[in-house]
C-alpha cells in the first residue's frame, strides 16, 4: 500500500528517510507481476530499480528534477530510445525506437523513472483496449469489465497502483474515457500545448499527449513538465505555459456551462443524477451555472470518424514491410508483399479505419466526405468558441455509460464508436478536457465528470477539478 | 512536322535545390555520400516523426517566383500526395496541391527566327524528393534514402509551346534562371533538373485541345527537344492513319530515338491529396518577401543589357558571355584587372572557352585566373608584347598560372621597342632584299608586308610591329 497520495508527499517521505525509492520501485515492479492478469503493461524495464538508486542519491544531495522519484508508465505509442515501440500491433512486433519522444524526454530530464510501456488499442484505435495484438487489458475495479481505451493500459496501471502516474494519448477521448472507466484523473491538453514529436501518429490534427494520475496535484505537475513549444513539432504552440502547479489552487468562482445536448437521450440516468448532484453543490457554493447549447454536437462522431480515419489511412501507410515493419514471410512481388504484410500485421479495427479513410479521400468522394467533415469541424469549433464567450468551463459526462463488459461491444463497431460521443468534440475543437473521478455507480464501477475549457485555458480545468477534489472528494480516495 | 497540324506542349520541370539541409529535417542535402548516411528518423519516416520546414526552401521558391514574374501567395499550404513505393518511407510525398507558393508567371524566349515569345508558368510549388532504388547489385533491390526529403521545386508551364524548339528554349531559359539564382546547378544529366512533357496535337486553327500524352525519361536538353519531336510525329502518324490518341505516359528511349508506352498499371494512381496536418500554412508576409527580393541577384537578361550598355559589347558577345552565369562572372573578374572590355570578351569567347570545351571542364576550374588573363591583355595594350607573343604566353599560363609578365621576362619575350636596334635589323633586311625594295619604289607597296615579316622573323617576333612599320617606311622612302 502506498503511503502517499501526491508526488510532493512522496518526495518528502524520501527526503525524510521514511521511504526508500528503490523499495518503492521494487514494490511497483512486484505489483505489476502480481497483477499480470490485468495485462496493463507491454514491457517492464527492470533497469529502473538500478536507476532509482541514482535518483535517490540526487534527492538526498538536494539536486534533483521536478519529477525525481516519480515512477511513470508510458503508453506504447510513445517513442523511447532503444526500447520497443509496438503500438500494440503485430506489424511493429519487433520494432525498437531509435529516438525518444519530446514529452518522454521531458519526463526523463526531470528525473522521472520510466517503469515500462503500457498496453493500448492497436495504434490507439479503440474505446475498450480490446483491439490490442498484445491482448485485452482488464479494468482493475472489476476485471470482468473493460478499462476503456485506447489508453487502457495507462489508466489501469495508475488505477491499480502499479505506478505513480502514466502518459496516454487522446485523439477522441482515449485519455478521458479510460480515466472515467477506471476512476482516476486523466487530462487531455489543448492541441499544440504538448509536443507530438515521438507520438506515433493516428490522426495528426487530433492527437494529444496527456497524463493520468490519482490527484490534481500530480496532473498539474506532469502537465507543467510536458507542455511547451518544441522545435521538432511545427504544430506545437509557443503560447506561454502558466505555472500550473502554483496557480491551480487559487480557486475562483468560474462560470460553468451545461450543454443540454450532453445530458439528453443515451446518457445512463445514474451518471446524470450524480453529475447533477455535483452541479447543485457547486451552485450552492456560489458557482454560476448556465445552460448552453452546442448545436452541432450531433455531427461530431460522424465528422470525427471521417477526419481521423482519413489522416490515419496515410499515417499508417509507412508500415509497409519495406524497412522496419515485420514483413510477411510469403515471398511474392512488391504489390503482394505490401498486401500480405499489411493483411497479416494489422488488426481488424485498424484495417477498417484505413479502408474508411482511404475511401473518404478518394477521387470523387473527397468533397462529399472529407471536405464536408472539415466544414462541420469548424462549426463545432465555433460552437465552443461561442459558448466560451459566456462561460469559463463546460461540465459534461465523460462517457454515456460506465465501463462495459469485456466482449460486450466488440461485434458492433458503431456501438463502440458511440462510447466517444462526449469526448470527440474536444479533439475536433482542439480544446483541453479533464476527467474527474466523481464516484461510483451502483455496480461499483467508476463515474467520470468531464470538464472542458477554451484552448490554452488548462488552468481553469485544474482549478475547478482541484476545488471538486478538495471539497467533495476528500474521503473518496480511489 | 506536317504543316496541317500544330503541337500543344506544356512542361513540368523539377529542380533540386542547393540548400545545405533537407526540406523537413536537419540532414545534409548532399549528392554522392555513401548510401544511407545522410538520414535520420524524420527522413526515414519512423513512427512518431514530424516535419519542420526548412526556411531556405521557401526563400528559394520565392526567388524563383520573383525571377519568373509569378505572384507570390501570402499563404500556401502543403499537402500529402499518397502512394506506395519502396523509395517513399512515409507512404506519401509532402508536396503542395491546392495552394502553391507561386502562380501565374511567365518566361520570355527568343526563337531562332528572331521572334520573341512569352510562355506562361501556371505554378511553382515546393516538395520533397524520394529516395533511390538500386537494382543492379545482387539479387535484391537496395534502397538509398540519402536523397529522401531533399527539396525540389516543381515548375508547371502553361500549354503555350507550339514546337519542340520552343520547349527546348523554355527549358534552357529556366536553367539559366535557376543557375543565376544559385538555387540549382541545372544539371540534367545528373538529374538535378528533370523535365516531363505533356504533348498533344490539333489541326491548325482548331481551338479544342487534342488528347495529351506525357513523355518522361529525358536526361538532356537536346533529348527533350528530340523526344517531343518524336512524339509529335507519332501522334500525327496516328491521326493521319485515322487512329485516335490514347492518354498515356510514354518513356523516351534515347538509343532508339523513339517513345515507348509505360505499363498502364504504373500510372493508375489516385493520390488522395489532402492538406498536410503536420505543417502550418506557409505565410510569406510583405517584409519577408521584400527581404527575399532584395537578395535577388542580377538576372541574365539584365546582365546582357548591362554588358552592352556598360562595356559597349556587341549583342553577340553579350549573349554568349551571359548565357552561363559563371562565364559572365569570369568576364567581369577579368575586368577587375583590365579596362579593355572587348579584348577581354575576345579572349574568353576564343581561347578560354575553346580550352574549356576541349578539356570538358567548368569555367570555375579553368587553370588561369581571370586576373592573369587581364594582365596578359594589359601587356599587349602597353606595347610590351604583341598579340602573337601573347598567344605563345597563353599555353604557358595554362600550365603555370602566374603573372604573365614574369613568363614574358623569364622567356625573354619582351617586345623590342629600341629604335636603334630595330633600325639596324631593318638595314640588314633591306640590304639583303634589294629586289623587294625596287618593287616598293615602283609603287608595289604591298611588299612591305613581306619585309615586316622578315624583320619579325629576325627578331623572333619581339620587335614592336608599329616601330618596325614606321622605320621600314622611313628607310624605304630614303631610297627615293
Short mmCIF file of N, CA and C in Angstrom, two decimals, chain A residues 79 151 204 242 266 303 330 383 419 437 457 466 476:
data_model
loop_
_atom_site.label_atom_id
_atom_site.label_comp_id
_atom_site.label_asym_id
_atom_site.label_seq_id
_atom_site.Cartn_x
_atom_site.Cartn_y
_atom_site.Cartn_z
N UNK A 79 7.62 7.09 -28.28
CA UNK A 79 8.95 6.59 -28.56
C UNK A 79 9.90 6.81 -27.38
N UNK A 151 -6.14 4.33 -24.26
CA UNK A 151 -5.03 4.25 -23.30
C UNK A 151 -5.42 3.39 -22.10
N UNK A 204 -3.24 13.09 -37.01
CA UNK A 204 -2.28 14.14 -36.66
C UNK A 204 -2.92 15.42 -36.13
N UNK A 242 1.53 28.56 -18.34
CA UNK A 242 1.37 29.12 -16.99
C UNK A 242 2.02 28.21 -15.96
N UNK A 266 -29.68 8.68 -24.16
CA UNK A 266 -28.48 7.88 -24.32
C UNK A 266 -27.57 7.95 -23.11
N UNK A 303 -18.22 13.45 -38.09
CA UNK A 303 -17.08 14.24 -38.57
C UNK A 303 -15.77 13.65 -38.05
N UNK A 330 5.63 -14.59 -46.75
CA UNK A 330 5.31 -15.08 -48.09
C UNK A 330 6.14 -14.35 -49.12
N UNK A 383 -19.03 26.57 -32.24
CA UNK A 383 -19.99 26.38 -31.14
C UNK A 383 -19.28 26.55 -29.80
N UNK A 419 -19.24 5.21 -27.74
CA UNK A 419 -18.62 5.42 -26.42
C UNK A 419 -17.96 6.78 -26.35
N UNK A 437 -12.75 11.85 -11.37
CA UNK A 437 -13.47 10.68 -10.87
C UNK A 437 -14.39 11.09 -9.74
N UNK A 457 -6.66 27.16 -21.93
CA UNK A 457 -7.15 27.54 -20.60
C UNK A 457 -7.17 26.33 -19.66
N UNK A 466 -9.58 20.79 -8.89
CA UNK A 466 -8.99 20.85 -7.56
C UNK A 466 -10.04 21.23 -6.53
N UNK A 476 -12.96 10.08 -0.66
CA UNK A 476 -13.20 9.06 -1.69
C UNK A 476 -11.92 8.72 -2.42
#
